[in-house]
mmCIF file with all atom_site columns, C-alpha atoms in Angstrom:
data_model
loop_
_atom_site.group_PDB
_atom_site.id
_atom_site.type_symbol
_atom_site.label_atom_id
_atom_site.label_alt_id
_atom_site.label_comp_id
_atom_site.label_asym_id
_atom_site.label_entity_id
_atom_site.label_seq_id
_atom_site.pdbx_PDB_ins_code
_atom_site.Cartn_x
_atom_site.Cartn_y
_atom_site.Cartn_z
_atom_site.occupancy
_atom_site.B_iso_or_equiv
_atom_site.pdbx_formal_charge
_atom_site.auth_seq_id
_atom_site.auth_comp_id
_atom_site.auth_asym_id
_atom_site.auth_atom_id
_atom_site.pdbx_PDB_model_num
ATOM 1   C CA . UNK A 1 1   ? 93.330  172.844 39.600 1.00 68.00 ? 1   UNK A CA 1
ATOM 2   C CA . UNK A 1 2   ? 90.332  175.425 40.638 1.00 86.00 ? 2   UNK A CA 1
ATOM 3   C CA . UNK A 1 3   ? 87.894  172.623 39.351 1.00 88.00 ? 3   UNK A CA 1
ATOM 4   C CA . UNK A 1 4   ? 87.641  168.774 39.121 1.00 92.00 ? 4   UNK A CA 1
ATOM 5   C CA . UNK A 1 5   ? 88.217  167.912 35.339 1.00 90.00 ? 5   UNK A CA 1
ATOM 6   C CA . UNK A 1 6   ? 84.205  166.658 34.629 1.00 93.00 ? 6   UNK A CA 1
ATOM 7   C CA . UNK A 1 7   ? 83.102  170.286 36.022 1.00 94.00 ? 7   UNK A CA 1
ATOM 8   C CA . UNK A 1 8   ? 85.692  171.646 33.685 1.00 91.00 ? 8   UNK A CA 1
ATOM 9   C CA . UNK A 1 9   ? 84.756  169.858 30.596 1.00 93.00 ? 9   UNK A CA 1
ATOM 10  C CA . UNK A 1 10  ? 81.009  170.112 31.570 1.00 95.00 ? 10  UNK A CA 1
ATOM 11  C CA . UNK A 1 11  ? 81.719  174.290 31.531 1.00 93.00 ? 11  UNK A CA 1
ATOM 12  C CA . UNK A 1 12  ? 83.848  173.973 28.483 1.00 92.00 ? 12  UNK A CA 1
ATOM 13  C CA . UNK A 1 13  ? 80.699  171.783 26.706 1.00 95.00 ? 13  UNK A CA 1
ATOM 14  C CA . UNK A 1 14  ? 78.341  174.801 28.044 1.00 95.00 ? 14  UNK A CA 1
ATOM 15  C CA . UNK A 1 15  ? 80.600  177.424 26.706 1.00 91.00 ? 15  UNK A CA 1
ATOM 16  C CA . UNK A 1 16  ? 80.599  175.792 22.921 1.00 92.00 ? 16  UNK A CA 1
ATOM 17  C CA . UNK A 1 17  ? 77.212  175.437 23.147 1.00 94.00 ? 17  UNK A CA 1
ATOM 18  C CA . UNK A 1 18  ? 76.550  179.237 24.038 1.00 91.00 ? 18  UNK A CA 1
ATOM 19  C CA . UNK A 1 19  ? 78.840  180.479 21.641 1.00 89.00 ? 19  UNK A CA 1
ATOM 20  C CA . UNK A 1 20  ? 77.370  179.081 18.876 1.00 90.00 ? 20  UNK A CA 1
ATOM 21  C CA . UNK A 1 21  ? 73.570  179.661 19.940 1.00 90.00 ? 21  UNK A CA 1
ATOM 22  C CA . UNK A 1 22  ? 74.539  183.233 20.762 1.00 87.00 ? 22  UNK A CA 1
ATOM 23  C CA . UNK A 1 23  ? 76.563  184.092 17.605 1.00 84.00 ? 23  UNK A CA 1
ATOM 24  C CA . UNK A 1 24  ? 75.166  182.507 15.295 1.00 88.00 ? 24  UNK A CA 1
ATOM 25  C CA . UNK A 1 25  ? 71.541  181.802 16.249 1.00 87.00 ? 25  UNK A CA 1
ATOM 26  C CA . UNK A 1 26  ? 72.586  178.030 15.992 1.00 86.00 ? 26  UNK A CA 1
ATOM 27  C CA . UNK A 1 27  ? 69.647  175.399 16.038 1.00 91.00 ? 27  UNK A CA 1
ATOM 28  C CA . UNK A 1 28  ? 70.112  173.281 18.778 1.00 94.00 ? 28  UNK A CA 1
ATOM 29  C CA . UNK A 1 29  ? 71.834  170.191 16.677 1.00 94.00 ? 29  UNK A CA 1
ATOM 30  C CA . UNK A 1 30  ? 74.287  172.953 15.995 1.00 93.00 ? 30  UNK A CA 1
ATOM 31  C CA . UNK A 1 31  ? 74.744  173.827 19.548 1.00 94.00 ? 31  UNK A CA 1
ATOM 32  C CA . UNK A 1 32  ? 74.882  169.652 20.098 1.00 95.00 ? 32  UNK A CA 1
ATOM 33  C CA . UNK A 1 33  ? 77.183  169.308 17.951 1.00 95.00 ? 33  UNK A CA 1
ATOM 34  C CA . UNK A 1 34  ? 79.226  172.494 18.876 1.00 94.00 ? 34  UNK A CA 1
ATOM 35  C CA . UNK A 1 35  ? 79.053  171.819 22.631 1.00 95.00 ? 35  UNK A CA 1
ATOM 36  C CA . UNK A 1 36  ? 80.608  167.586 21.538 1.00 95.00 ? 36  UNK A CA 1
ATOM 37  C CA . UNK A 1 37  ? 83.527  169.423 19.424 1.00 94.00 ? 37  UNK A CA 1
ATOM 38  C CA . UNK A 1 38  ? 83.868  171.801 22.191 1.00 93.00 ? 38  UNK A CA 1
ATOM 39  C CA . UNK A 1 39  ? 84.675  168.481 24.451 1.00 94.00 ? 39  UNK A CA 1
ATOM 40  C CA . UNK A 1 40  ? 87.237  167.269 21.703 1.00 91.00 ? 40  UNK A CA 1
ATOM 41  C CA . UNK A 1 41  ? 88.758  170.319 21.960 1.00 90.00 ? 41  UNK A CA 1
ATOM 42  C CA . UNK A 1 42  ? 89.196  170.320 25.722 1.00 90.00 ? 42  UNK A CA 1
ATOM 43  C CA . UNK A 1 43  ? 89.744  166.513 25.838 1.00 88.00 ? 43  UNK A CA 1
ATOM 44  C CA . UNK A 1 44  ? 92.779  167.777 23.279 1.00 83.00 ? 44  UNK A CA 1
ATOM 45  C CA . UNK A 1 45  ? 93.860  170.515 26.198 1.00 79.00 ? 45  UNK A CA 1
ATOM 46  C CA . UNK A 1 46  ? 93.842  168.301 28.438 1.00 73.00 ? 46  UNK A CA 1
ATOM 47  C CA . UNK A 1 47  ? 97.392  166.619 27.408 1.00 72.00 ? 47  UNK A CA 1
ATOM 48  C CA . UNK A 1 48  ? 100.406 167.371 29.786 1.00 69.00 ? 48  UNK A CA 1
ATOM 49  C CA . UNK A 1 49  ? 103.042 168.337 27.315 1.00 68.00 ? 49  UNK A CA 1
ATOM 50  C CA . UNK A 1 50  ? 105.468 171.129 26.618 1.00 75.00 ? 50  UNK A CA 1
ATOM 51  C CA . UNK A 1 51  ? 104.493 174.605 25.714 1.00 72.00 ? 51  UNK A CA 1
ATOM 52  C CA . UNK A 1 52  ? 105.847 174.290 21.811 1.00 74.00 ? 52  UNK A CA 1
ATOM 53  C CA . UNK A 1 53  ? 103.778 170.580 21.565 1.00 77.00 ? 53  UNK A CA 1
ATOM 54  C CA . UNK A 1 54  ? 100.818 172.597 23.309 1.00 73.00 ? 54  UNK A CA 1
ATOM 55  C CA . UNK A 1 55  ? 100.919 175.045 19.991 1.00 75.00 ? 55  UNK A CA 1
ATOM 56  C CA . UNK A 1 56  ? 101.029 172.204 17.822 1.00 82.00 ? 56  UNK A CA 1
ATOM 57  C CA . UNK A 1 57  ? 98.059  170.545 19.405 1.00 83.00 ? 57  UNK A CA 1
ATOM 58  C CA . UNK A 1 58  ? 95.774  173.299 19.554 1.00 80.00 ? 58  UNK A CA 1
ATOM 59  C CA . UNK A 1 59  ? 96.528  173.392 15.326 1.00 83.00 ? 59  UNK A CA 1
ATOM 60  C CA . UNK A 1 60  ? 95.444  169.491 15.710 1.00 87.00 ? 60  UNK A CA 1
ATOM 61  C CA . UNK A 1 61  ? 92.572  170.560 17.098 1.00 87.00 ? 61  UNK A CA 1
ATOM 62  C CA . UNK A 1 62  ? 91.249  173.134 15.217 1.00 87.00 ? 62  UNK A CA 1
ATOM 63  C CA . UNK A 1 63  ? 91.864  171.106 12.319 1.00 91.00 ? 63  UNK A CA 1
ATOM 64  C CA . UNK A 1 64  ? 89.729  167.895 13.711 1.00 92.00 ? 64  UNK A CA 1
ATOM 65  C CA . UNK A 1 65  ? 86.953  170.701 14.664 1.00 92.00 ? 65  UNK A CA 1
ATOM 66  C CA . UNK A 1 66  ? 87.484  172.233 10.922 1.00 92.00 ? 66  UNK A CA 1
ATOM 67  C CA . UNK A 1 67  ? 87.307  168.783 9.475  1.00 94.00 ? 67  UNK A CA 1
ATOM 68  C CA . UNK A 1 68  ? 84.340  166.886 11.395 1.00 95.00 ? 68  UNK A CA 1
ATOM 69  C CA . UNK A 1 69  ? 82.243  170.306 11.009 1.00 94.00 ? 69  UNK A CA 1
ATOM 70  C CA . UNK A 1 70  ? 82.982  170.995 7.188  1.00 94.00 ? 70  UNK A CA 1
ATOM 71  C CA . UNK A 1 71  ? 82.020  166.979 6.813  1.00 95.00 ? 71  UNK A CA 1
ATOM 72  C CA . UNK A 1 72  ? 78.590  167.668 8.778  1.00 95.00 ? 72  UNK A CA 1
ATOM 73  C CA . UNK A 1 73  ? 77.481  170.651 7.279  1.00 93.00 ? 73  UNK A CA 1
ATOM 74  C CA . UNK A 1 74  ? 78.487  169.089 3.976  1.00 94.00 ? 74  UNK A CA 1
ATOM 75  C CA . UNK A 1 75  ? 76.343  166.268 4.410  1.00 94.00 ? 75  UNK A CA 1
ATOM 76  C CA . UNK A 1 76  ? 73.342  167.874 6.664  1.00 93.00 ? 76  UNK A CA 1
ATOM 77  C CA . UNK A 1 77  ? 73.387  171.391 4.558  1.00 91.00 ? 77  UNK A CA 1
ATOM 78  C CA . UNK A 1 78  ? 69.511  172.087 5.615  1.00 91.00 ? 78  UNK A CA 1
ATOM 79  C CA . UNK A 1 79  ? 70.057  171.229 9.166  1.00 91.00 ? 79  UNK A CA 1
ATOM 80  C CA . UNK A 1 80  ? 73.734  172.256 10.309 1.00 91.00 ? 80  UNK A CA 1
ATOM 81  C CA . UNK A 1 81  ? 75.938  175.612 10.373 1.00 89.00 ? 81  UNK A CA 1
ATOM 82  C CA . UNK A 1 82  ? 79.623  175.360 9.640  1.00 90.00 ? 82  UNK A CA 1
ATOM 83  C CA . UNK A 1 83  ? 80.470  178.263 10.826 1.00 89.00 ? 83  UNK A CA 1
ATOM 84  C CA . UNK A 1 84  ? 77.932  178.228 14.449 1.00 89.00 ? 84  UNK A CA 1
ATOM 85  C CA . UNK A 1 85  ? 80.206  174.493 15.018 1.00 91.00 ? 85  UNK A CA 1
ATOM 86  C CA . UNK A 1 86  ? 83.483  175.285 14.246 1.00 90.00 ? 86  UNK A CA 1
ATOM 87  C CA . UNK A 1 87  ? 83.878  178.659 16.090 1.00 88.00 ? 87  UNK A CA 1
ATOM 88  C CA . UNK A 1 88  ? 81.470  177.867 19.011 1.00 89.00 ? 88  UNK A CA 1
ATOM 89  C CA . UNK A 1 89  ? 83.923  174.765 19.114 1.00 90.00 ? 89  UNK A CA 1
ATOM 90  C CA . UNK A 1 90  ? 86.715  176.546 19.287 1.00 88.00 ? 90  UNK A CA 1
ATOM 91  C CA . UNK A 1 91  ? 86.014  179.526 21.107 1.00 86.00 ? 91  UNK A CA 1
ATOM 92  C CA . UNK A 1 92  ? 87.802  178.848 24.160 1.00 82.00 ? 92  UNK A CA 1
ATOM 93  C CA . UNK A 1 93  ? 91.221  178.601 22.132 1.00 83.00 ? 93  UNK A CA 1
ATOM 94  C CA . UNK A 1 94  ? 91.641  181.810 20.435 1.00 78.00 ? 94  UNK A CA 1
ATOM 95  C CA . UNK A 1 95  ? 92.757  183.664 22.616 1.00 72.00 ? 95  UNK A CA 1
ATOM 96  C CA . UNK A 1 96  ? 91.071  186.829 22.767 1.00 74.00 ? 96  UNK A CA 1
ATOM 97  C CA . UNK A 1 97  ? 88.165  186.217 20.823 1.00 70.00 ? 97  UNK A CA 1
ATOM 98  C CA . UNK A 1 98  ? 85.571  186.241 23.288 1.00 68.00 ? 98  UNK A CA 1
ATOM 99  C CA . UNK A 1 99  ? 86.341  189.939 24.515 1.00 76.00 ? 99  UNK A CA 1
ATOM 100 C CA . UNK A 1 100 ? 87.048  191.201 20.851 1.00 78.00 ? 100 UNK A CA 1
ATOM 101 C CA . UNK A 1 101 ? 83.853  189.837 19.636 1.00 72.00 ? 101 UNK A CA 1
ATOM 102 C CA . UNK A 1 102 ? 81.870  191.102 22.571 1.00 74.00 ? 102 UNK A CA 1
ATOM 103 C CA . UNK A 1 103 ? 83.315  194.623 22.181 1.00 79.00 ? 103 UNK A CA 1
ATOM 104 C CA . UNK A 1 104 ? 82.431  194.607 18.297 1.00 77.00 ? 104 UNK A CA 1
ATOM 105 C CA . UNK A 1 105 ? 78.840  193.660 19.563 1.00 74.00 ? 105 UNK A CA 1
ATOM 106 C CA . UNK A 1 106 ? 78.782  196.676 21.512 1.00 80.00 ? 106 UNK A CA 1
ATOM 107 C CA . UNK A 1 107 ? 80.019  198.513 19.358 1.00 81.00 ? 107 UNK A CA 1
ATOM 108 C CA . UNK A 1 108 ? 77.658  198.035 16.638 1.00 81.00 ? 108 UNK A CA 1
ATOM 109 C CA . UNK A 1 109 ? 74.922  198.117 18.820 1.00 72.00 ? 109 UNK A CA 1
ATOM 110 C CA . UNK A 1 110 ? 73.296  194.481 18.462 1.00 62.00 ? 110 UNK A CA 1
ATOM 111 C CA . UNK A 1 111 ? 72.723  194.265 22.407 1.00 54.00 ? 111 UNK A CA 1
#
């Protein structure tokens, strides 16, 4: 590996974070709680198994993030974004996004 594995998930923690304080103007619990799911989800990653049981986990995953989010925001409805936590959380596993997103930024000319 290019990195030691607490760099990675630090970066990975940072990147949820970001995501969801840059996309969504997420309040900072939202970017706390992004940035923890973002570690679940990288924790999750971190498995050593076959490329078909790697698809299958990332669907875990999402779910967990889907689940523990929609809980949150259902129970903190003043204070928490669904959507800020469960993308931001997520971010670094759809493939794609990231550069898609960005482009549709620049596009529409919210730089």
């Amino acid at each position: 590996p290019l990195y030691p594995r607490p760099i990675y998930l630090l970066f990975r923690v940072i990147s949820s974070a970001g995501a969801a304080g840059l996309w969504f103007s997420a309040s900072w619990l939202d970017m706390l709680v992004a940035g923890s799911l973002g570690l679940v989800v990288a924790l999750f990653e971190g498995a050593t198994l076959w490329k078909h049981e790697r698809m299958i986990l990332e669907v875990v995953a999402a779910w967990v993030v889907g689940l523990v989010a929609g809980l949150l925001s259902l129970s903190f409805p003043s204070h928490l974004c669904f959507g800020g936590m469960a993308v931001g959380a997520v971010v670094d596993i759809l493939q794609g996004f990231r550069v898609v997103y960005s482009i549709m930024e620049i596009m529409s000319k919210h730089t």
